[in-house]
PDB file of C-alpha atoms in Angstrom:
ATOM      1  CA  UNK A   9     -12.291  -5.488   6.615  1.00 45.00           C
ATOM      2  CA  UNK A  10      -9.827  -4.869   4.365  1.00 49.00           C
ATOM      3  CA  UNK A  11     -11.214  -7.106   1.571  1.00 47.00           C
ATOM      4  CA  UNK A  12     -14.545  -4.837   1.930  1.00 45.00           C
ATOM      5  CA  UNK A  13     -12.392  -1.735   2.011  1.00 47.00           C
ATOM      6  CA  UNK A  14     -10.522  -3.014  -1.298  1.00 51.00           C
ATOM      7  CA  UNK A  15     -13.844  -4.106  -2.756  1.00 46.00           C
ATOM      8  CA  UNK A  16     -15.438  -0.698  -2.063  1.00 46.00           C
ATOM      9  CA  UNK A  17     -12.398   1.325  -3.353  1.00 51.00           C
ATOM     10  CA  UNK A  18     -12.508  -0.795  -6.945  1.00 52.00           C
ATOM     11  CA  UNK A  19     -15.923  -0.786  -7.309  1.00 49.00           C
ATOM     12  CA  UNK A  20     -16.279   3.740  -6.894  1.00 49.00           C
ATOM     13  CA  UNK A  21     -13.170   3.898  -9.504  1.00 55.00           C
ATOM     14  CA  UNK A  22     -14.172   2.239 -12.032  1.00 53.00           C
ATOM     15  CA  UNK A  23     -17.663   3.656 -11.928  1.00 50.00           C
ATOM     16  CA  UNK A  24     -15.987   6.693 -12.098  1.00 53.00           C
ATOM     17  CA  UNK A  25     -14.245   5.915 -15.069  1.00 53.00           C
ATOM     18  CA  UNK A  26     -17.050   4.712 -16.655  1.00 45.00           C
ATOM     19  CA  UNK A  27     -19.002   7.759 -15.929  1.00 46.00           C
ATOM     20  CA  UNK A  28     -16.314   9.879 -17.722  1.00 49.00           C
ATOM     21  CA  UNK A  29     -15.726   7.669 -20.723  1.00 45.00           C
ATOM     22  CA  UNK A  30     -19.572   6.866 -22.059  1.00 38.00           C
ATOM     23  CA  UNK A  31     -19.324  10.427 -23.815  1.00 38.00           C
ATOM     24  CA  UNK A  32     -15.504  10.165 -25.278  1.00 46.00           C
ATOM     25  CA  UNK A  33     -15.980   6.393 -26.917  1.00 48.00           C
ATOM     26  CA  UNK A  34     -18.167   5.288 -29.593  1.00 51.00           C
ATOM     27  CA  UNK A  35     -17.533   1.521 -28.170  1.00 64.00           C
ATOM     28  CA  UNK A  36     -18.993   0.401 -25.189  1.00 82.00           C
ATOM     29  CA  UNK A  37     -15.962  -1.822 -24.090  1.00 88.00           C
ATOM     30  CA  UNK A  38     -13.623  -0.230 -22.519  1.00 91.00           C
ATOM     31  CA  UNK A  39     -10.249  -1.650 -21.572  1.00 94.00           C
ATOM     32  CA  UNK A  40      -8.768  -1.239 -18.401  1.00 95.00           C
ATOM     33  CA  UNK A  41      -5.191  -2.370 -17.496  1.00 96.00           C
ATOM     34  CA  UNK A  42      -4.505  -3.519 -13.844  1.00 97.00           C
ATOM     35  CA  UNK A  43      -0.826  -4.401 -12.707  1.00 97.00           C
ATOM     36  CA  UNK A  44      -1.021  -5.845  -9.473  1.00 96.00           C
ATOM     37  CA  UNK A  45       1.483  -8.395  -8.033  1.00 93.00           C
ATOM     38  CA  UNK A  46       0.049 -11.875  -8.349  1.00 95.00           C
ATOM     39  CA  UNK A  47       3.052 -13.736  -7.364  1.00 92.00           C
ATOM     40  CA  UNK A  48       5.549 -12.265  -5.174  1.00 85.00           C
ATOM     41  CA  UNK A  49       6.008 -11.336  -1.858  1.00 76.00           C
ATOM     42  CA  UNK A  50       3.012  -9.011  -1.979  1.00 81.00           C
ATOM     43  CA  UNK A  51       0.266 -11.400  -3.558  1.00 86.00           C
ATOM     44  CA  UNK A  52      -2.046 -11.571  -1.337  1.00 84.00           C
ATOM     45  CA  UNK A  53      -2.480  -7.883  -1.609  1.00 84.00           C
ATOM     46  CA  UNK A  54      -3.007  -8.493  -5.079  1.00 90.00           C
ATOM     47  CA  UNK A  55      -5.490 -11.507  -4.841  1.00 91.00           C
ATOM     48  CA  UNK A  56      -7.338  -8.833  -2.702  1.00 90.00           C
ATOM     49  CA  UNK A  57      -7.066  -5.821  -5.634  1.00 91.00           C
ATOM     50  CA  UNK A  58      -7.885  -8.845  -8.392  1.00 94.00           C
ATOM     51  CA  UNK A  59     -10.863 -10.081  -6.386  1.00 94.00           C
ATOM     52  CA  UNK A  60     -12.492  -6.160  -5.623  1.00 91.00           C
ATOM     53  CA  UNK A  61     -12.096  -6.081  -9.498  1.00 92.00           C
ATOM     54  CA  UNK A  62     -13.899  -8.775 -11.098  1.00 95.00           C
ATOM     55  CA  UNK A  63     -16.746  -7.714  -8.328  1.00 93.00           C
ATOM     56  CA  UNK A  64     -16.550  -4.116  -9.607  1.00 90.00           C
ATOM     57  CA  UNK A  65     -16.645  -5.635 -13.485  1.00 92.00           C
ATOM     58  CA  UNK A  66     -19.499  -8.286 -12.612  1.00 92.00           C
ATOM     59  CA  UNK A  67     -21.659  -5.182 -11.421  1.00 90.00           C
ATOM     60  CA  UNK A  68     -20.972  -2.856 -13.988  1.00 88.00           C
ATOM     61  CA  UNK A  69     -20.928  -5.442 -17.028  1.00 91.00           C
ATOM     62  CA  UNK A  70     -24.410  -6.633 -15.884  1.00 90.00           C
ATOM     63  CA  UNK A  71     -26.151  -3.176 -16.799  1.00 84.00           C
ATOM     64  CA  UNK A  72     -26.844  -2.452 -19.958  1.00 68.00           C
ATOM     65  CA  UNK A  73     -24.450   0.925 -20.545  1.00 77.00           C
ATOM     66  CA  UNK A  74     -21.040  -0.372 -21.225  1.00 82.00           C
ATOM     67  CA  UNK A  75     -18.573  -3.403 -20.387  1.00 89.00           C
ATOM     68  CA  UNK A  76     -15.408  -3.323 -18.430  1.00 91.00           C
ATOM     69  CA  UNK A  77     -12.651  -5.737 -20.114  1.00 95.00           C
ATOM     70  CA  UNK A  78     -10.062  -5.855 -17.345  1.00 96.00           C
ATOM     71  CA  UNK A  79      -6.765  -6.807 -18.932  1.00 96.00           C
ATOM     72  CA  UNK A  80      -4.823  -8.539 -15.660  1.00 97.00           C
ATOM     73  CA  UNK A  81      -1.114  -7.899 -15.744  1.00 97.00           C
ATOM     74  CA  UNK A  82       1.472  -9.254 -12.700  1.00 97.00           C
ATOM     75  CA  UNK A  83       4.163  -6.524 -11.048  1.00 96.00           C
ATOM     76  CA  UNK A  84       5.577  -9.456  -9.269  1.00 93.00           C
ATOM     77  CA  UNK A  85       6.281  -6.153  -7.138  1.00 90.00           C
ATOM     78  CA  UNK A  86       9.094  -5.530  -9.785  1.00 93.00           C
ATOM     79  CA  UNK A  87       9.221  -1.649 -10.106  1.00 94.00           C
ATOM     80  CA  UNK A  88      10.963  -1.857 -13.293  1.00 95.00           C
ATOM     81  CA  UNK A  89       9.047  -4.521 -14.773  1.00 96.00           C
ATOM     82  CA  UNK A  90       5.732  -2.755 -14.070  1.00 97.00           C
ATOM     83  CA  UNK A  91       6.998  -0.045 -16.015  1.00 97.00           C
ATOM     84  CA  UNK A  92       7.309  -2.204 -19.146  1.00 97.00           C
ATOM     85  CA  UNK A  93       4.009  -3.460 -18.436  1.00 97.00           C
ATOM     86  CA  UNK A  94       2.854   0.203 -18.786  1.00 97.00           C
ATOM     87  CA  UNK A  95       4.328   1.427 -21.083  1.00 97.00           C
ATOM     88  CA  UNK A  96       2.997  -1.955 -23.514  1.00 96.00           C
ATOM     89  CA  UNK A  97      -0.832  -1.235 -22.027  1.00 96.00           C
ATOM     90  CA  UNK A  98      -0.159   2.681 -22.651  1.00 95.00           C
ATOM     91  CA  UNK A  99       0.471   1.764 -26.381  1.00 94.00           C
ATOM     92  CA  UNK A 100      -2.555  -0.163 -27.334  1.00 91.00           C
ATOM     93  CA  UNK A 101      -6.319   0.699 -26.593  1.00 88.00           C
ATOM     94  CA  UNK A 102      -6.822   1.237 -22.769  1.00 90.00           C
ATOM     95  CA  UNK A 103      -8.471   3.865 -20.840  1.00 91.00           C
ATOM     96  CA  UNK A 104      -6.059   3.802 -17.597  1.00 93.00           C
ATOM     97  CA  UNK A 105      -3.877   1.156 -15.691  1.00 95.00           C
ATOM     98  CA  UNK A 106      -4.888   0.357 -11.921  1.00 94.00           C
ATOM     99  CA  UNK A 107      -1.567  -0.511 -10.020  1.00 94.00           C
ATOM    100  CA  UNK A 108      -0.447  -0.717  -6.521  1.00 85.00           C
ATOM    101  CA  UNK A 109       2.382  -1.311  -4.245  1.00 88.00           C
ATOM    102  CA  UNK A 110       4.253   1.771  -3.629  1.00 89.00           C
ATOM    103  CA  UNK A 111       7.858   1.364  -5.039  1.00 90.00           C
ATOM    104  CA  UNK A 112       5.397   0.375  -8.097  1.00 95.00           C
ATOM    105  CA  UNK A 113       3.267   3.206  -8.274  1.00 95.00           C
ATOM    106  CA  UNK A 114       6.739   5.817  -7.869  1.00 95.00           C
ATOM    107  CA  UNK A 115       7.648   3.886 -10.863  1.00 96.00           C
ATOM    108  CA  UNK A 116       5.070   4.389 -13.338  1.00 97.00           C
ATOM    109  CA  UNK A 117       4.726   7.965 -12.476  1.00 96.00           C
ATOM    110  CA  UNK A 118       7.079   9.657 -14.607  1.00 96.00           C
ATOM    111  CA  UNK A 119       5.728   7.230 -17.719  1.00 97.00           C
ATOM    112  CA  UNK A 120       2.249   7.933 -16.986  1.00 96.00           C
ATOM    113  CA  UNK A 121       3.081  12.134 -16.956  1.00 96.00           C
ATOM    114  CA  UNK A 122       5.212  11.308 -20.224  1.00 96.00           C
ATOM    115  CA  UNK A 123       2.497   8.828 -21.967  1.00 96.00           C
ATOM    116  CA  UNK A 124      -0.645  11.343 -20.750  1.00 95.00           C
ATOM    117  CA  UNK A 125      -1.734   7.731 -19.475  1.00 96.00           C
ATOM    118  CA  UNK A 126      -3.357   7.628 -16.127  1.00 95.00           C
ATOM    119  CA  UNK A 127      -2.502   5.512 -13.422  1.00 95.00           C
ATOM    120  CA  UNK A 128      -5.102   4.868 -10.414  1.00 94.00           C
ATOM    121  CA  UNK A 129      -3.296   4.331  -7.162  1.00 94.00           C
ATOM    122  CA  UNK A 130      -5.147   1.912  -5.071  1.00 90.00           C
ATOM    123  CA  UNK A 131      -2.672   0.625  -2.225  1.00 86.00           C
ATOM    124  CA  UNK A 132       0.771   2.578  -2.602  1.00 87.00           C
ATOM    125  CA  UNK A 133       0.756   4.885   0.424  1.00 85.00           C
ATOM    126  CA  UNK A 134       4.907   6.015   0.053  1.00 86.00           C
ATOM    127  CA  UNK A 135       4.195  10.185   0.970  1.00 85.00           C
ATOM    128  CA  UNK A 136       5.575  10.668  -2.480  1.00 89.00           C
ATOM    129  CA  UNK A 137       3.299   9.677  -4.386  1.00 92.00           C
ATOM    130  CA  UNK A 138       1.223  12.872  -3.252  1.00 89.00           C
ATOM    131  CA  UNK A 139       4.142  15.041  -5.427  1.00 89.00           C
ATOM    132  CA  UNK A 140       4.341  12.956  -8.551  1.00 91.00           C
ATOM    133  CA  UNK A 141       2.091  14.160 -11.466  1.00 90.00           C
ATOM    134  CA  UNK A 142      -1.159  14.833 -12.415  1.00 93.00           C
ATOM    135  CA  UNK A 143      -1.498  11.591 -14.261  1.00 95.00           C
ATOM    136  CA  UNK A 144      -1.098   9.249 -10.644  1.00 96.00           C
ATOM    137  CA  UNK A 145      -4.359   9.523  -9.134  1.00 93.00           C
ATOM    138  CA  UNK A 146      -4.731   7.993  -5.485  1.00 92.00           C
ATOM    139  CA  UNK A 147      -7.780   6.429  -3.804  1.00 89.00           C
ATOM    140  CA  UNK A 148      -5.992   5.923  -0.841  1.00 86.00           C
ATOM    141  CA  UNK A 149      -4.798   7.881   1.918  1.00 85.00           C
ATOM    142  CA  UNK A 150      -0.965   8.160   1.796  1.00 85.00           C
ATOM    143  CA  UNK A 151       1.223   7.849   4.690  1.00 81.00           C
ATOM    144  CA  UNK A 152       2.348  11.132   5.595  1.00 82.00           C
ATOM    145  CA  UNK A 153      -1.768  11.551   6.770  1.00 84.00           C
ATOM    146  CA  UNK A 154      -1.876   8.184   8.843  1.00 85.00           C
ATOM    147  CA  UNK A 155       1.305   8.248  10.577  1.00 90.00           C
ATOM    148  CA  UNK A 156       1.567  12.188  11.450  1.00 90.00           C
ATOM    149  CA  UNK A 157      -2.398  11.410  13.300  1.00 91.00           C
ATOM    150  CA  UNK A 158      -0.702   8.443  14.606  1.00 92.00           C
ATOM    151  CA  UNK A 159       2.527   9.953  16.065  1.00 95.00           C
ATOM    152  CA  UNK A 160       0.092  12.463  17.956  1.00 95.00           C
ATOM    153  CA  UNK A 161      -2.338  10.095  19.300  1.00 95.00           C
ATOM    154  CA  UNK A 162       0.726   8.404  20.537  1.00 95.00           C
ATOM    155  CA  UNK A 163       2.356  11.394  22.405  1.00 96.00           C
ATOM    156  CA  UNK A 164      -0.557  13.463  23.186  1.00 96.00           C
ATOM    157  CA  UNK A 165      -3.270  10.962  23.957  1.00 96.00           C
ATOM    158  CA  UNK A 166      -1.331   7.537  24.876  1.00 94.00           C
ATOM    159  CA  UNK A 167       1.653   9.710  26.826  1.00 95.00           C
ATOM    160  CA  UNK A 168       4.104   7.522  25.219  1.00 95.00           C
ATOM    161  CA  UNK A 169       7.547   9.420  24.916  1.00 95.00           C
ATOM    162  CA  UNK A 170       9.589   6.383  23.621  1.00 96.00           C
ATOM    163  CA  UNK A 171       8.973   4.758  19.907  1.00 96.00           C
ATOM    164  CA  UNK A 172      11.068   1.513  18.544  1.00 96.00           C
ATOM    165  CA  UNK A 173      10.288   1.546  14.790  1.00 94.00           C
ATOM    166  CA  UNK A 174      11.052  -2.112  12.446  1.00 92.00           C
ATOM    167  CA  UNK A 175       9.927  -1.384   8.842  1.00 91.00           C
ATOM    168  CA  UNK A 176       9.799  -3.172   5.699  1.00 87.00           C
ATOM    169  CA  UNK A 177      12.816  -2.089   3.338  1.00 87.00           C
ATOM    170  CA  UNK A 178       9.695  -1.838   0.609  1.00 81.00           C
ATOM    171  CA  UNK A 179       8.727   2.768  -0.143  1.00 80.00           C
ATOM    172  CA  UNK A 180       5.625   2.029   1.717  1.00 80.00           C
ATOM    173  CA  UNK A 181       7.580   0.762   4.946  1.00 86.00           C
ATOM    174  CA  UNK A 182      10.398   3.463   4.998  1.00 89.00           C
ATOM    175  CA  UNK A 183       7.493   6.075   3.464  1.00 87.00           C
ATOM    176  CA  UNK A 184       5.163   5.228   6.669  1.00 89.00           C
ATOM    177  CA  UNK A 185       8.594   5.221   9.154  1.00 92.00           C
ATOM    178  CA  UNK A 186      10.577   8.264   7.733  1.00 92.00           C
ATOM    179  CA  UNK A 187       7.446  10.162   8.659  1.00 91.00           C
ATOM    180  CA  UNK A 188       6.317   8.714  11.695  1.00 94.00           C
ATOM    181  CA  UNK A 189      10.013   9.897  12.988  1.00 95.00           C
ATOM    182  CA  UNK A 190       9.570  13.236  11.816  1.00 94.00           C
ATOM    183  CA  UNK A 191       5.780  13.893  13.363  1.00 94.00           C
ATOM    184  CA  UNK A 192       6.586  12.103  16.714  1.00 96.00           C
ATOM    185  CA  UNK A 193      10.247  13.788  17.257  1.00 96.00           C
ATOM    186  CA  UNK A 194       8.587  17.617  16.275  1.00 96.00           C
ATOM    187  CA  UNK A 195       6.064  16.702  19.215  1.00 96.00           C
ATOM    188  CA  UNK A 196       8.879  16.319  21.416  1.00 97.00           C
ATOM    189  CA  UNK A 197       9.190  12.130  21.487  1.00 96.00           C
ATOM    190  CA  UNK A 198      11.970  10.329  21.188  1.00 97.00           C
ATOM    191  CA  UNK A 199      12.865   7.596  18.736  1.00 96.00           C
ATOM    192  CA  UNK A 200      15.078   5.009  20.324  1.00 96.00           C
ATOM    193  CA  UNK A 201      15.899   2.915  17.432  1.00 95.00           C
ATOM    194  CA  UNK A 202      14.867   2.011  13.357  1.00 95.00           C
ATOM    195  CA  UNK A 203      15.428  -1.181  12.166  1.00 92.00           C
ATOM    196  CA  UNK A 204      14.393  -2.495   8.405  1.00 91.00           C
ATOM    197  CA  UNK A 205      13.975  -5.797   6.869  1.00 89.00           C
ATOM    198  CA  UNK A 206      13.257  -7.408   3.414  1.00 85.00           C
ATOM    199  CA  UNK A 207       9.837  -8.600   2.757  1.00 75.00           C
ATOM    200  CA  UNK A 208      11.319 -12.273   2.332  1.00 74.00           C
ATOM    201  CA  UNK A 209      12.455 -11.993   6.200  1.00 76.00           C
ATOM    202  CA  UNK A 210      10.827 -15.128   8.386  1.00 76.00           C
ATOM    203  CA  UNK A 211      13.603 -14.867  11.352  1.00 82.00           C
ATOM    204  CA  UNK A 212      13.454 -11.459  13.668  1.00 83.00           C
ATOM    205  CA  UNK A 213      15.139 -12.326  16.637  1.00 86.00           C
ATOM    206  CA  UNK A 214      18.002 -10.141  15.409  1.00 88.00           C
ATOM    207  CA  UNK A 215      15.570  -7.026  15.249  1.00 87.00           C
ATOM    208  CA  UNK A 216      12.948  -8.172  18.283  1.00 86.00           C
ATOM    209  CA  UNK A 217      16.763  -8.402  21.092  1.00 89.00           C
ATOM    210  CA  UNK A 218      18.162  -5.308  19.641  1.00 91.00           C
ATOM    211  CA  UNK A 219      14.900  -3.387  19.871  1.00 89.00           C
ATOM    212  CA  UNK A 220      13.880  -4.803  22.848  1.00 87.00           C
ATOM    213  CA  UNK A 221      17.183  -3.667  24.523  1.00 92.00           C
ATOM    214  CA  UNK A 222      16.558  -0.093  23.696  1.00 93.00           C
ATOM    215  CA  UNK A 223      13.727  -0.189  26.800  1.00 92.00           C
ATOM    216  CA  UNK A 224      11.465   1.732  24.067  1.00 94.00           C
ATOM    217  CA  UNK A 225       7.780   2.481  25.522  1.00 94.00           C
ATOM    218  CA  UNK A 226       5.916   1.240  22.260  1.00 94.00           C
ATOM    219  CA  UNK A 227       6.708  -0.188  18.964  1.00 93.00           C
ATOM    220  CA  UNK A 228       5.504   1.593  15.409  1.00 93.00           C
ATOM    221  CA  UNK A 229       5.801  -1.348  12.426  1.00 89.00           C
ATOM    222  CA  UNK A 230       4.684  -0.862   9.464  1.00 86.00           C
ATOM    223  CA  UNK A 231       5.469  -2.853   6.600  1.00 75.00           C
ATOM    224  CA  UNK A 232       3.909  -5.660   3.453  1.00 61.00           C
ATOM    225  CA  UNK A 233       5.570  -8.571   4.937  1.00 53.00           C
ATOM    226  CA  UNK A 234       3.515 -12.038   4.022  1.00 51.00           C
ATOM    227  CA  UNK A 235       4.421 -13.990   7.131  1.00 45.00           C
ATOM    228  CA  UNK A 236       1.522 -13.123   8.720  1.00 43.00           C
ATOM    229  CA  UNK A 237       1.892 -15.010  11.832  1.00 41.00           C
ATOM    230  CA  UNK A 238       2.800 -14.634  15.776  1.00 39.00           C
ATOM    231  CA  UNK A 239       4.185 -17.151  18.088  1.00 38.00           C
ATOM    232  CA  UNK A 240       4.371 -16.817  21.915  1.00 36.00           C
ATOM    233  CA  UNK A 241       7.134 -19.322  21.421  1.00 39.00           C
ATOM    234  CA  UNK A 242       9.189 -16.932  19.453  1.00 38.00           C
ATOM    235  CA  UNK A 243       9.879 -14.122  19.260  1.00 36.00           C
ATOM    236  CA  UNK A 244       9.546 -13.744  15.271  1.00 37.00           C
ATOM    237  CA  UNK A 245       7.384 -10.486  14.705  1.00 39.00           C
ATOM    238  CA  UNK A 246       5.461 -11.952  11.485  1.00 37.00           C
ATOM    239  CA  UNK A 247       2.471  -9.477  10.795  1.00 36.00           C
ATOM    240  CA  UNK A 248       1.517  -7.589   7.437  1.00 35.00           C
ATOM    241  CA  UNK A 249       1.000  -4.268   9.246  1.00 36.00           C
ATOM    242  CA  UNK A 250       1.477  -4.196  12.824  1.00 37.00           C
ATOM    243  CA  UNK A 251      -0.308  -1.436  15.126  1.00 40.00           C
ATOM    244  CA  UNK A 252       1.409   0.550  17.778  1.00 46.00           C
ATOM    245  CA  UNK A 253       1.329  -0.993  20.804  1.00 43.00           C
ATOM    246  CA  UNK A 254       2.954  -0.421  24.121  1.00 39.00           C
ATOM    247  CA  UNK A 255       6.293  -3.031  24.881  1.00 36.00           C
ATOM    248  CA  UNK A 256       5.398  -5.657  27.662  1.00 35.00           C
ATOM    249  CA  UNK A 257       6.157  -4.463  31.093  1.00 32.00           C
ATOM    250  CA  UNK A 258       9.013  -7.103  31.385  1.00 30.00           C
ATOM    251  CA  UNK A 259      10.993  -5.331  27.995  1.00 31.00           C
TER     252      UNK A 259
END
């Protein structure tokens, strides 16, 4: 699903930008930059954001208005190093840059307002991206709108009064868990305990005992993390974005 959802998302933008550009450019190839982490701990993401764009340029290309040239660029995830990347596509004879990864996307921002270079937001979800500039443009819904829905399903609907939250150290983990804390302890819930990790974390035994002993009634986890992988043997918790669910009865 969220290959389709990726694929879907690419293929509207750049339509979109084509849409606008056919009556600003005498050319009909336009250059798009797209700095997405190809190596990394979030990669697969962007395998998923590379893939959704050669489908988008495939479809586009095989009319006969313009042609997409997708220039492919690697964040590695590197915040500062995506910036450089931007600042180098900014300079030569692009239309926009396509990033993702939150801490990425917070990055650019202030170059993009500064450069009058757009960036399209396709995967960071950090709530701050909402506040900064007119020249980050998101195509995804951020987290302050997911998790506040979420923290009120979870009081109001699933009666659960107690939340554990583990989060990836990464803006879209703390983004998502800051304000999941704030929407479920206005309703009146409780937050027992918030634990964060790297994205290169394989062990959570540490975070799993502690959490565990904190009785909470469900768990909230968001997070990017690439082990994506659960054990009944262990007690690792190895998933790329973890629902809420409710703690076994034995917790």
């Amino acid at each position: 699903m969220s290959k389709i959802i990726n694929y879907f998302i690419m293929t509207v933008m750049m339509m979109s930008i084509i849409l606008i550009s056919c009556s600003k450019k005498e050319s009909n190839i336009i250059n798009i930059g797209v700095i997405i982490p190809l190596t990394g701990p979030s990669a697969q993401y962007g395998k998923y954001q590379k893939n959704g764009a050669e489908i988008a340029q495939e479809e586009i290309n095989s009319k006969d208005l313009v042609k997409i040239n997708l220039i492919f660029e690697d964040s590695q995830s590197k915040p500062k190093f995506a910036v450089s990347i931007f600042n180098k596509l900014a300079s030569g004879n692009n239309l926009c840059a396509i990033t993702g990864v939150s801490g990425v996307v917070l990055a650019i921002a202030p170059a993009a307002d500064k450069l009058k270079f757009p960036q399209i937001n396709t995967s960071g979800q950090n709530p701050n991206i909402g506040n900064t500039g007119k020249y980050t443009i998101s195509l995804i819904n951020l987290a302050n709108v997911e998790t506040a829905k979420m923290a009120k399903y979870t009081y109001e609907v699933l009666k659960i009064k107690k939340v554990a939250i583990i989060y990836s150290n990464a803006a879209a983990g703390t983004g998502a868990a800051i304000q999941f804390e704030k929407s479920f302890q206005k309703l009146g819930g409780n937050i027992v305990d918030m634990e964060g990790y790297d994205d290169s974390q394989t062990d959570f035994n540490s975070y799993i005992i502690k959490i565990f002993s904190k009785k909470p009634d469900a768990v909230f986890a968001p997070g990017v993390s690439m082990n994506i992988s659960r054990d009944r043997k262990s007690t690792r918790l190895n998933s790329s974005h973890i629902p809420l669910s409710r703690m076994p009865s034995s917790a």
